[in-house]
Tab-separated table of C-alpha atoms in Angstrom:
chain	number	residue	atom	x	y	z
X	1	UNK	CA	144.111	111.029	154.251
X	2	UNK	CA	146.350	109.214	156.761
X	3	UNK	CA	148.978	111.925	156.331
X	4	UNK	CA	146.357	114.610	156.933
X	5	UNK	CA	145.211	112.804	160.062
X	6	UNK	CA	148.774	112.600	161.329
X	7	UNK	CA	149.324	116.288	160.598
X	8	UNK	CA	146.136	117.185	162.434
X	9	UNK	CA	147.185	115.087	165.430
X	10	UNK	CA	150.593	116.694	165.453
X	11	UNK	CA	148.963	120.145	165.363
X	12	UNK	CA	146.768	119.161	168.275
X	13	UNK	CA	149.742	117.894	170.306
X	14	UNK	CA	151.628	121.098	169.552
X	15	UNK	CA	148.738	123.252	170.719
X	16	UNK	CA	148.452	121.259	173.936
X	17	UNK	CA	152.180	121.660	174.567
X	18	UNK	CA	152.072	125.402	173.861
X	19	UNK	CA	149.172	125.805	176.271
X	20	UNK	CA	151.026	123.838	178.948
X	21	UNK	CA	154.031	126.112	178.542
X	22	UNK	CA	151.753	129.148	178.615
X	23	UNK	CA	150.298	127.941	181.918
X	24	UNK	CA	153.855	127.779	183.256
X	25	UNK	CA	154.432	131.411	182.268
X	26	UNK	CA	156.051	131.136	178.824
X	27	UNK	CA	154.871	134.356	177.154
X	28	UNK	CA	156.082	133.420	173.688
X	29	UNK	CA	154.270	130.066	173.811
X	30	UNK	CA	151.143	131.865	174.962
X	31	UNK	CA	151.336	134.312	172.068
X	32	UNK	CA	151.795	131.433	169.603
X	33	UNK	CA	148.860	129.454	170.935
X	34	UNK	CA	146.557	132.501	170.949
X	35	UNK	CA	147.505	133.241	167.346
X	36	UNK	CA	146.878	129.614	166.467
X	37	UNK	CA	143.483	129.182	168.099
X	38	UNK	CA	142.031	132.562	167.005
X	39	UNK	CA	141.341	131.504	163.390
X	40	UNK	CA	140.161	128.075	164.563
X	41	UNK	CA	137.560	129.694	166.804
X	42	UNK	CA	136.519	132.109	164.054
X	43	UNK	CA	135.999	129.267	161.558
X	44	UNK	CA	133.920	127.361	164.112
X	45	UNK	CA	131.807	130.385	164.970
X	46	UNK	CA	130.939	130.900	161.295
X	47	UNK	CA	128.762	127.770	161.552
X	48	UNK	CA	126.457	129.449	164.002
X	49	UNK	CA	126.760	133.199	163.533
X	50	UNK	CA	126.344	135.010	160.225
X	51	UNK	CA	127.323	138.595	161.063
X	52	UNK	CA	131.117	139.050	160.650
X	53	UNK	CA	131.205	141.780	163.307
X	54	UNK	CA	129.556	139.438	165.807
X	55	UNK	CA	132.037	136.726	164.861
X	56	UNK	CA	134.953	139.097	165.542
X	57	UNK	CA	133.487	140.111	168.894
X	58	UNK	CA	132.820	136.520	169.892
X	59	UNK	CA	136.321	135.462	168.874
X	60	UNK	CA	137.773	138.111	171.130
X	61	UNK	CA	135.389	137.092	173.936
X	62	UNK	CA	136.554	133.514	173.470
X	63	UNK	CA	140.222	134.511	173.730
X	64	UNK	CA	139.528	136.444	176.920
X	65	UNK	CA	137.611	133.489	178.339
X	66	UNK	CA	140.525	131.208	177.416
X	67	UNK	CA	142.780	133.599	179.310
X	68	UNK	CA	140.631	133.563	182.446
X	69	UNK	CA	139.991	129.825	182.369
X	70	UNK	CA	143.465	128.655	181.355
X	71	UNK	CA	144.161	127.319	184.858
X	72	UNK	CA	141.493	124.652	184.290
X	73	UNK	CA	143.039	123.141	181.166
X	74	UNK	CA	144.583	119.709	181.728
X	75	UNK	CA	147.684	119.429	179.480
X	76	UNK	CA	147.376	115.635	179.370
X	77	UNK	CA	144.174	116.061	177.339
X	78	UNK	CA	143.680	117.580	173.870
X	79	UNK	CA	143.079	121.312	173.841
X	80	UNK	CA	140.270	121.258	171.277
X	81	UNK	CA	137.368	119.941	173.429
X	82	UNK	CA	138.236	122.487	176.129
X	83	UNK	CA	138.498	125.272	173.568
X	84	UNK	CA	135.321	124.437	171.661
X	85	UNK	CA	133.334	124.110	174.886
X	86	UNK	CA	134.218	127.741	175.576
X	87	UNK	CA	133.363	128.817	172.027
X	88	UNK	CA	130.117	126.836	172.036
X	89	UNK	CA	129.037	128.399	175.312
X	90	UNK	CA	129.713	131.925	174.055
X	91	UNK	CA	127.899	131.276	170.776
X	92	UNK	CA	124.895	129.847	172.626
X	93	UNK	CA	124.777	132.849	174.967
X	94	UNK	CA	125.021	135.214	172.004
X	95	UNK	CA	122.204	133.535	170.113
X	96	UNK	CA	120.085	133.271	173.249
X	97	UNK	CA	120.480	136.997	173.801
X	98	UNK	CA	119.385	137.558	170.227
X	99	UNK	CA	116.390	135.321	170.791
X	100	UNK	CA	117.536	132.585	168.463
X	101	UNK	CA	118.297	128.944	169.166
X	102	UNK	CA	121.703	127.633	168.241
X	103	UNK	CA	120.110	124.850	166.216
X	104	UNK	CA	118.360	127.204	163.811
X	105	UNK	CA	121.349	129.372	162.867
X	106	UNK	CA	123.723	128.629	160.066
X	107	UNK	CA	125.871	130.919	157.925
X	108	UNK	CA	124.921	128.761	154.950
X	109	UNK	CA	121.286	129.794	155.393
X	110	UNK	CA	122.346	133.415	154.977
X	111	UNK	CA	124.062	132.469	151.708
X	112	UNK	CA	121.019	130.553	150.518
X	113	UNK	CA	118.895	133.640	150.961
X	114	UNK	CA	120.968	135.541	148.380
X	115	UNK	CA	122.351	132.790	146.144
X	116	UNK	CA	120.319	131.147	143.427
X	117	UNK	CA	121.773	127.712	142.875
X	118	UNK	CA	119.574	127.391	139.784
X	119	UNK	CA	118.212	123.990	140.657
X	120	UNK	CA	115.144	124.368	142.858
X	121	UNK	CA	115.121	120.689	143.749
X	122	UNK	CA	118.781	120.666	144.894
X	123	UNK	CA	118.250	123.865	146.821
X	124	UNK	CA	115.247	122.376	148.608
X	125	UNK	CA	117.172	119.214	149.432
X	126	UNK	CA	120.053	121.263	150.823
X	127	UNK	CA	117.578	123.109	153.033
X	128	UNK	CA	116.260	119.760	154.234
X	129	UNK	CA	119.813	118.710	155.124
X	130	UNK	CA	120.287	121.969	156.977
X	131	UNK	CA	117.085	121.241	158.850
X	132	UNK	CA	118.658	118.181	160.469
X	133	UNK	CA	119.143	118.426	164.229
X	134	UNK	CA	122.180	120.577	164.968
X	135	UNK	CA	124.360	117.782	166.335
X	136	UNK	CA	123.656	115.471	163.398
X	137	UNK	CA	124.289	118.276	160.935
X	138	UNK	CA	127.534	119.142	162.680
X	139	UNK	CA	128.712	115.494	162.547
X	140	UNK	CA	127.844	115.310	158.846
X	141	UNK	CA	129.617	118.583	158.047
X	142	UNK	CA	132.770	117.686	159.986
X	143	UNK	CA	133.130	114.214	158.513
X	144	UNK	CA	131.877	114.640	154.972
X	145	UNK	CA	132.274	118.301	154.087
X	146	UNK	CA	135.462	119.109	155.980
X	147	UNK	CA	136.898	115.623	155.616
X	148	UNK	CA	138.055	115.298	159.212
X	149	UNK	CA	138.845	111.952	160.785
X	150	UNK	CA	136.450	110.597	163.386
X	151	UNK	CA	138.919	111.428	166.168
X	152	UNK	CA	139.367	115.002	164.975
X	153	UNK	CA	135.661	115.510	164.413
X	154	UNK	CA	134.889	114.200	167.911
X	155	UNK	CA	137.403	116.591	169.393
X	156	UNK	CA	135.998	119.514	167.422
X	157	UNK	CA	132.442	118.644	168.430
X	158	UNK	CA	133.474	118.164	172.055
X	159	UNK	CA	132.157	114.637	172.308
X	160	UNK	CA	133.335	111.035	172.300
X	161	UNK	CA	134.132	109.061	169.158
X	162	UNK	CA	131.234	106.692	169.847
X	163	UNK	CA	128.715	109.492	170.272
X	164	UNK	CA	129.934	111.209	167.104
X	165	UNK	CA	129.554	107.978	165.126
X	166	UNK	CA	125.980	107.630	166.370
X	167	UNK	CA	125.153	111.201	165.335
X	168	UNK	CA	126.769	110.716	161.923
X	169	UNK	CA	124.892	107.450	161.373
X	170	UNK	CA	121.593	109.148	162.190
X	171	UNK	CA	122.435	112.020	159.853
X	172	UNK	CA	123.241	109.574	157.036
X	173	UNK	CA	119.994	107.688	157.633
X	174	UNK	CA	118.012	110.927	157.560
X	175	UNK	CA	119.720	112.142	154.379
X	176	UNK	CA	119.246	108.733	152.761
X	177	UNK	CA	115.540	108.897	153.557
X	178	UNK	CA	115.348	112.410	152.104
X	179	UNK	CA	117.048	111.354	148.881
X	180	UNK	CA	114.844	108.297	148.521
X	181	UNK	CA	111.775	110.484	148.909
Y	1	UNK	CA	141.018	150.018	164.506
Y	2	UNK	CA	139.969	147.193	162.196
Y	3	UNK	CA	139.311	143.596	163.274
Y	4	UNK	CA	142.859	142.405	162.758
Y	5	UNK	CA	144.412	145.316	164.681
Y	6	UNK	CA	142.043	144.898	167.613
Y	7	UNK	CA	142.718	141.162	167.571
Y	8	UNK	CA	146.478	141.750	167.737
Y	9	UNK	CA	146.025	144.367	170.452
Y	10	UNK	CA	143.984	141.918	172.499
Y	11	UNK	CA	146.609	139.193	172.159
Y	12	UNK	CA	149.310	141.680	173.197
Y	13	UNK	CA	147.283	142.616	176.259
Y	14	UNK	CA	146.582	139.008	177.222
Y	15	UNK	CA	150.228	138.014	176.841
Y	16	UNK	CA	151.334	141.013	178.917
Y	17	UNK	CA	148.745	140.159	181.574
Y	18	UNK	CA	149.584	136.470	181.780
Y	19	UNK	CA	151.535	134.966	184.626
Y	20	UNK	CA	152.114	131.325	185.621
Y	21	UNK	CA	148.931	129.722	186.899
Y	22	UNK	CA	148.302	126.997	189.428
Y	23	UNK	CA	146.652	124.164	187.521
Y	24	UNK	CA	143.580	122.721	189.125
Y	25	UNK	CA	143.663	119.119	190.251
Y	26	UNK	CA	141.638	116.759	188.125
Y	27	UNK	CA	137.988	116.228	189.174
Y	28	UNK	CA	138.871	112.682	190.244
Y	29	UNK	CA	141.443	113.792	192.832
Y	30	UNK	CA	139.223	116.571	194.087
Y	31	UNK	CA	136.482	113.986	194.579
Y	32	UNK	CA	138.857	111.853	196.637
Y	33	UNK	CA	139.553	114.844	198.909
Y	34	UNK	CA	135.855	115.601	199.254
Y	35	UNK	CA	134.994	111.978	200.051
Y	36	UNK	CA	137.772	111.903	202.627
Y	37	UNK	CA	136.333	114.970	204.315
Y	38	UNK	CA	132.840	113.453	204.195
Y	39	UNK	CA	134.061	110.180	205.705
Y	40	UNK	CA	135.546	112.099	208.638
Y	41	UNK	CA	132.271	113.925	209.267
Y	42	UNK	CA	130.251	110.701	209.013
Y	43	UNK	CA	132.659	108.936	211.347
Y	44	UNK	CA	132.437	111.753	213.896
Y	45	UNK	CA	128.631	111.734	213.813
Y	46	UNK	CA	128.467	107.950	214.045
Y	47	UNK	CA	130.756	107.955	217.082
Y	48	UNK	CA	128.847	110.755	218.759
Y	49	UNK	CA	125.473	109.081	218.259
Y	50	UNK	CA	126.806	105.562	218.996
Y	51	UNK	CA	125.376	104.418	215.689
Y	52	UNK	CA	124.413	101.613	214.990
Y	53	UNK	CA	124.478	100.280	218.543
Y	54	UNK	CA	121.794	102.569	219.951
Y	55	UNK	CA	119.012	101.600	217.555
Y	56	UNK	CA	118.254	97.992	216.504
Y	57	UNK	CA	116.495	99.140	213.309
Y	58	UNK	CA	119.661	100.793	212.083
Y	59	UNK	CA	121.377	97.414	212.106
Y	60	UNK	CA	119.074	96.179	209.370
Y	61	UNK	CA	120.852	95.312	206.110
Y	62	UNK	CA	118.291	97.483	204.309
Y	63	UNK	CA	119.540	100.540	206.179
Y	64	UNK	CA	123.100	99.662	205.240
Y	65	UNK	CA	122.076	99.319	201.601
Y	66	UNK	CA	120.269	102.637	201.763
Y	67	UNK	CA	123.373	104.330	203.151
Y	68	UNK	CA	125.572	102.797	200.458
Y	69	UNK	CA	123.157	103.955	197.741
Y	70	UNK	CA	123.034	107.453	199.242
Y	71	UNK	CA	126.806	107.616	199.494
Y	72	UNK	CA	127.209	106.440	195.906
Y	73	UNK	CA	124.690	108.998	194.668
Y	74	UNK	CA	126.406	111.806	196.591
Y	75	UNK	CA	129.781	110.788	195.149
Y	76	UNK	CA	128.308	110.596	191.627
Y	77	UNK	CA	126.763	114.048	191.930
Y	78	UNK	CA	129.975	115.448	193.384
Y	79	UNK	CA	132.109	114.225	190.469
Y	80	UNK	CA	129.539	115.625	188.013
Y	81	UNK	CA	129.679	118.973	189.817
Y	82	UNK	CA	133.485	119.012	189.767
Y	83	UNK	CA	133.501	118.193	186.054
Y	84	UNK	CA	131.050	121.036	185.455
Y	85	UNK	CA	133.815	123.445	186.513
Y	86	UNK	CA	136.120	122.320	183.676
Y	87	UNK	CA	135.220	123.489	180.140
Y	88	UNK	CA	134.774	120.549	177.818
Y	89	UNK	CA	134.132	118.065	180.627
Y	90	UNK	CA	130.656	119.152	181.618
Y	91	UNK	CA	128.383	116.176	182.316
Y	92	UNK	CA	125.620	115.452	179.865
Y	93	UNK	CA	121.992	115.234	180.828
Y	94	UNK	CA	121.935	111.386	180.887
Y	95	UNK	CA	124.677	111.267	183.519
Y	96	UNK	CA	122.843	113.785	185.700
Y	97	UNK	CA	119.561	111.864	185.329
Y	98	UNK	CA	121.247	108.602	186.325
Y	99	UNK	CA	122.779	110.185	189.429
Y	100	UNK	CA	119.453	111.773	190.371
Y	101	UNK	CA	117.645	108.460	189.869
Y	102	UNK	CA	120.224	106.725	192.069
Y	103	UNK	CA	119.642	109.316	194.808
Y	104	UNK	CA	115.880	108.915	194.635
Y	105	UNK	CA	116.084	105.130	194.571
Y	106	UNK	CA	117.504	105.251	198.097
Y	107	UNK	CA	113.944	106.010	199.237
Y	108	UNK	CA	112.711	102.654	197.925
Y	109	UNK	CA	114.409	100.899	200.798
Y	110	UNK	CA	111.998	102.581	203.183
Y	111	UNK	CA	109.340	100.145	202.018
Y	112	UNK	CA	111.217	97.271	203.619
Y	113	UNK	CA	112.242	98.988	206.822
Y	114	UNK	CA	110.090	98.490	209.906
Y	115	UNK	CA	108.836	101.956	210.719
Y	116	UNK	CA	107.613	103.337	214.011
Y	117	UNK	CA	104.025	104.566	214.352
Y	118	UNK	CA	103.376	107.909	212.714
Y	119	UNK	CA	103.253	111.070	214.849
Y	120	UNK	CA	100.069	111.440	216.850
Y	121	UNK	CA	99.266	114.927	215.592
Y	122	UNK	CA	100.397	117.538	213.121
Y	123	UNK	CA	101.842	119.579	215.962
Y	124	UNK	CA	104.055	116.730	217.149
Y	125	UNK	CA	104.978	115.946	213.525
Y	126	UNK	CA	106.201	119.505	213.141
Y	127	UNK	CA	107.778	119.603	216.592
Y	128	UNK	CA	109.786	116.461	215.849
Y	129	UNK	CA	110.595	117.524	212.319
Y	130	UNK	CA	111.850	121.092	212.489
Y	131	UNK	CA	115.036	120.239	214.443
Y	132	UNK	CA	115.727	117.496	211.877
Y	133	UNK	CA	115.346	119.916	208.998
Y	134	UNK	CA	117.726	122.367	210.649
Y	135	UNK	CA	120.231	119.620	211.396
Y	136	UNK	CA	120.059	118.336	207.817
Y	137	UNK	CA	120.929	121.802	206.563
Y	138	UNK	CA	123.668	122.131	209.182
Y	139	UNK	CA	125.298	118.826	208.301
Y	140	UNK	CA	125.082	119.745	204.625
Y	141	UNK	CA	126.901	123.044	205.141
Y	142	UNK	CA	130.469	121.762	205.177
Y	143	UNK	CA	130.252	119.322	202.211
Y	144	UNK	CA	128.307	121.882	200.178
Y	145	UNK	CA	130.625	124.772	200.987
Y	146	UNK	CA	133.668	122.626	200.153
Y	147	UNK	CA	132.206	121.691	196.774
Y	148	UNK	CA	131.056	125.190	195.884
Y	149	UNK	CA	134.481	126.527	196.787
Y	150	UNK	CA	136.084	123.931	194.512
Y	151	UNK	CA	133.713	124.931	191.723
Y	152	UNK	CA	134.475	128.607	192.195
Y	153	UNK	CA	138.168	127.892	191.693
Y	154	UNK	CA	137.348	126.287	188.354
Y	155	UNK	CA	135.630	127.861	185.362
Y	156	UNK	CA	132.039	126.656	185.188
Y	157	UNK	CA	130.553	127.676	181.866
Y	158	UNK	CA	127.053	126.996	183.189
Y	159	UNK	CA	127.248	128.310	186.754
Y	160	UNK	CA	123.605	127.674	187.661
Y	161	UNK	CA	123.869	124.026	186.667
Y	162	UNK	CA	127.212	123.665	188.425
Y	163	UNK	CA	125.751	125.236	191.583
Y	164	UNK	CA	122.745	122.912	191.475
Y	165	UNK	CA	124.958	119.839	191.108
Y	166	UNK	CA	127.203	120.994	193.958
Y	167	UNK	CA	124.166	121.654	196.136
Y	168	UNK	CA	122.683	118.269	195.261
Y	169	UNK	CA	125.861	116.447	196.263
Y	170	UNK	CA	126.377	118.485	199.451
Y	171	UNK	CA	122.797	118.297	200.664
Y	172	UNK	CA	122.531	114.623	199.809
Y	173	UNK	CA	125.591	114.151	201.995
Y	174	UNK	CA	123.732	116.040	204.735
Y	175	UNK	CA	120.761	113.745	204.239
Y	176	UNK	CA	123.061	110.722	204.513
Y	177	UNK	CA	124.557	112.013	207.762
Y	178	UNK	CA	121.075	112.591	209.173
Y	179	UNK	CA	120.096	109.000	208.367
Y	180	UNK	CA	122.788	108.063	210.843
Y	181	UNK	CA	122.015	110.758	213.379
Y	182	UNK	CA	118.211	110.526	213.362
Y	183	UNK	CA	116.382	107.414	214.660
Y	184	UNK	CA	113.035	108.256	213.070
Y	185	UNK	CA	112.450	106.023	210.022
Y	186	UNK	CA	108.900	107.208	209.315
Y	187	UNK	CA	108.768	107.828	205.520
Y	188	UNK	CA	106.606	110.940	205.971
Y	189	UNK	CA	109.110	112.355	208.444
Y	190	UNK	CA	112.076	111.533	206.184
Y	191	UNK	CA	110.478	112.937	203.046
Y	192	UNK	CA	109.361	116.154	204.720
Y	193	UNK	CA	112.049	117.041	207.244
Y	194	UNK	CA	115.067	115.379	205.677
Y	195	UNK	CA	114.151	115.440	201.986
Y	196	UNK	CA	112.675	118.910	201.675
Y	197	UNK	CA	115.841	120.651	202.924
Y	198	UNK	CA	117.713	118.809	200.152
Y	199	UNK	CA	115.406	120.212	197.475
Y	200	UNK	CA	115.541	123.696	198.958
Y	201	UNK	CA	119.315	123.427	199.249
Y	202	UNK	CA	119.646	122.508	195.573
Y	203	UNK	CA	117.513	125.490	194.565
Y	204	UNK	CA	119.496	127.833	196.815
Y	205	UNK	CA	122.833	126.615	195.468
Y	206	UNK	CA	121.612	126.954	191.868
Y	207	UNK	CA	120.644	130.539	192.602
Y	208	UNK	CA	123.907	131.241	194.390
Y	209	UNK	CA	125.780	129.662	191.500
Y	210	UNK	CA	124.372	132.163	189.022
Y	211	UNK	CA	126.434	134.974	190.600
Y	212	UNK	CA	129.005	133.335	192.876
Y	213	UNK	CA	130.286	130.877	190.282
Y	214	UNK	CA	130.359	133.425	187.445
Y	215	UNK	CA	132.982	135.625	189.048
Y	216	UNK	CA	135.849	134.060	187.075
Y	217	UNK	CA	134.600	135.691	183.887
Y	218	UNK	CA	135.324	139.137	185.264
Y	219	UNK	CA	138.501	138.404	187.173
Y	220	UNK	CA	141.684	139.762	185.705
Y	221	UNK	CA	144.150	137.043	186.649
Y	222	UNK	CA	143.130	135.719	190.037
Y	223	UNK	CA	144.644	132.296	189.436
Y	224	UNK	CA	148.128	133.547	188.698
Y	225	UNK	CA	150.813	132.305	191.050
Y	226	UNK	CA	152.432	135.721	191.351
């Protein structure tokens, strides 16, 4: 786990350095960082948007927004909060245009509609977990399902470590209450 | 063209379009510049109006406290506005509520300030008040324009909110300057002719923000150095 954390931190530092060089006009660094962040954005967008065509479009919108806003990135800070703020904003706009709230969308719900887990009780409990407030669900997914460290999860969620811990604690308490019931 | 091809084509286009950019100063340093500009304006107004020598009431410690609270609230709102122009650093609702509460708390000091008798009639209330309202808006122009310009050079993801925060900081600064320039401490006068322009200014800046602060989304590479 420690090695994974170190690798993730090293990846984050590398991205920040590539972006700094891109800001200074290094075309090759810019190409590398765009190639690197594209799949990261796509994976993040899959949490909120089910349609793969929409995900592709939003990923491209995010890359264009990164291009236009790159002058605002501070290289002394991690790239991820800056990047995910852009992705989050685009996803929210997309869902708002489609008349849906970000909190109610999840690609896993689309899978649940077509997949029979075979255990009605487990399926209902999973739906209850998915019904958690979006921020608590995100904290739970990042820490427990994706296995990220608290630092990484906070960066991905675009928040502070303390705030992420609070959200995770509330998610755990809610899930604990669900299981006990 | 499938998803991967269009993705690659986009990256090729972005790389070909990219040139070195001028990084924006951090919100903290931009705040320092804005506060410096504001201090110069306040100093000029204070000298011109011979404040606080001309008016004994303005020498009250309560007035000084009110001015400090107003200045702190304007600075807080300004830093929140500047952060709103940087993706990932947008202020949360609690921070905005605290800054707004600080701004509104400046009015509590009125309760302890000795106020002159209220205006004799509605006509004189309006006659005394309209010039104050216009001056409040005038004094707010420079701080607000400076902030909105700084926001426009950033990348506000929520332009309406960014515009509102910039307007709040700029117009609160105008209100602060008018507390120095205007000798009328009547709470009704202050709320109507000094406070109302602030609220209208915030609304106007929020509206302006929706189009004026969104321009960066459609600009090809305005921030390139060459």
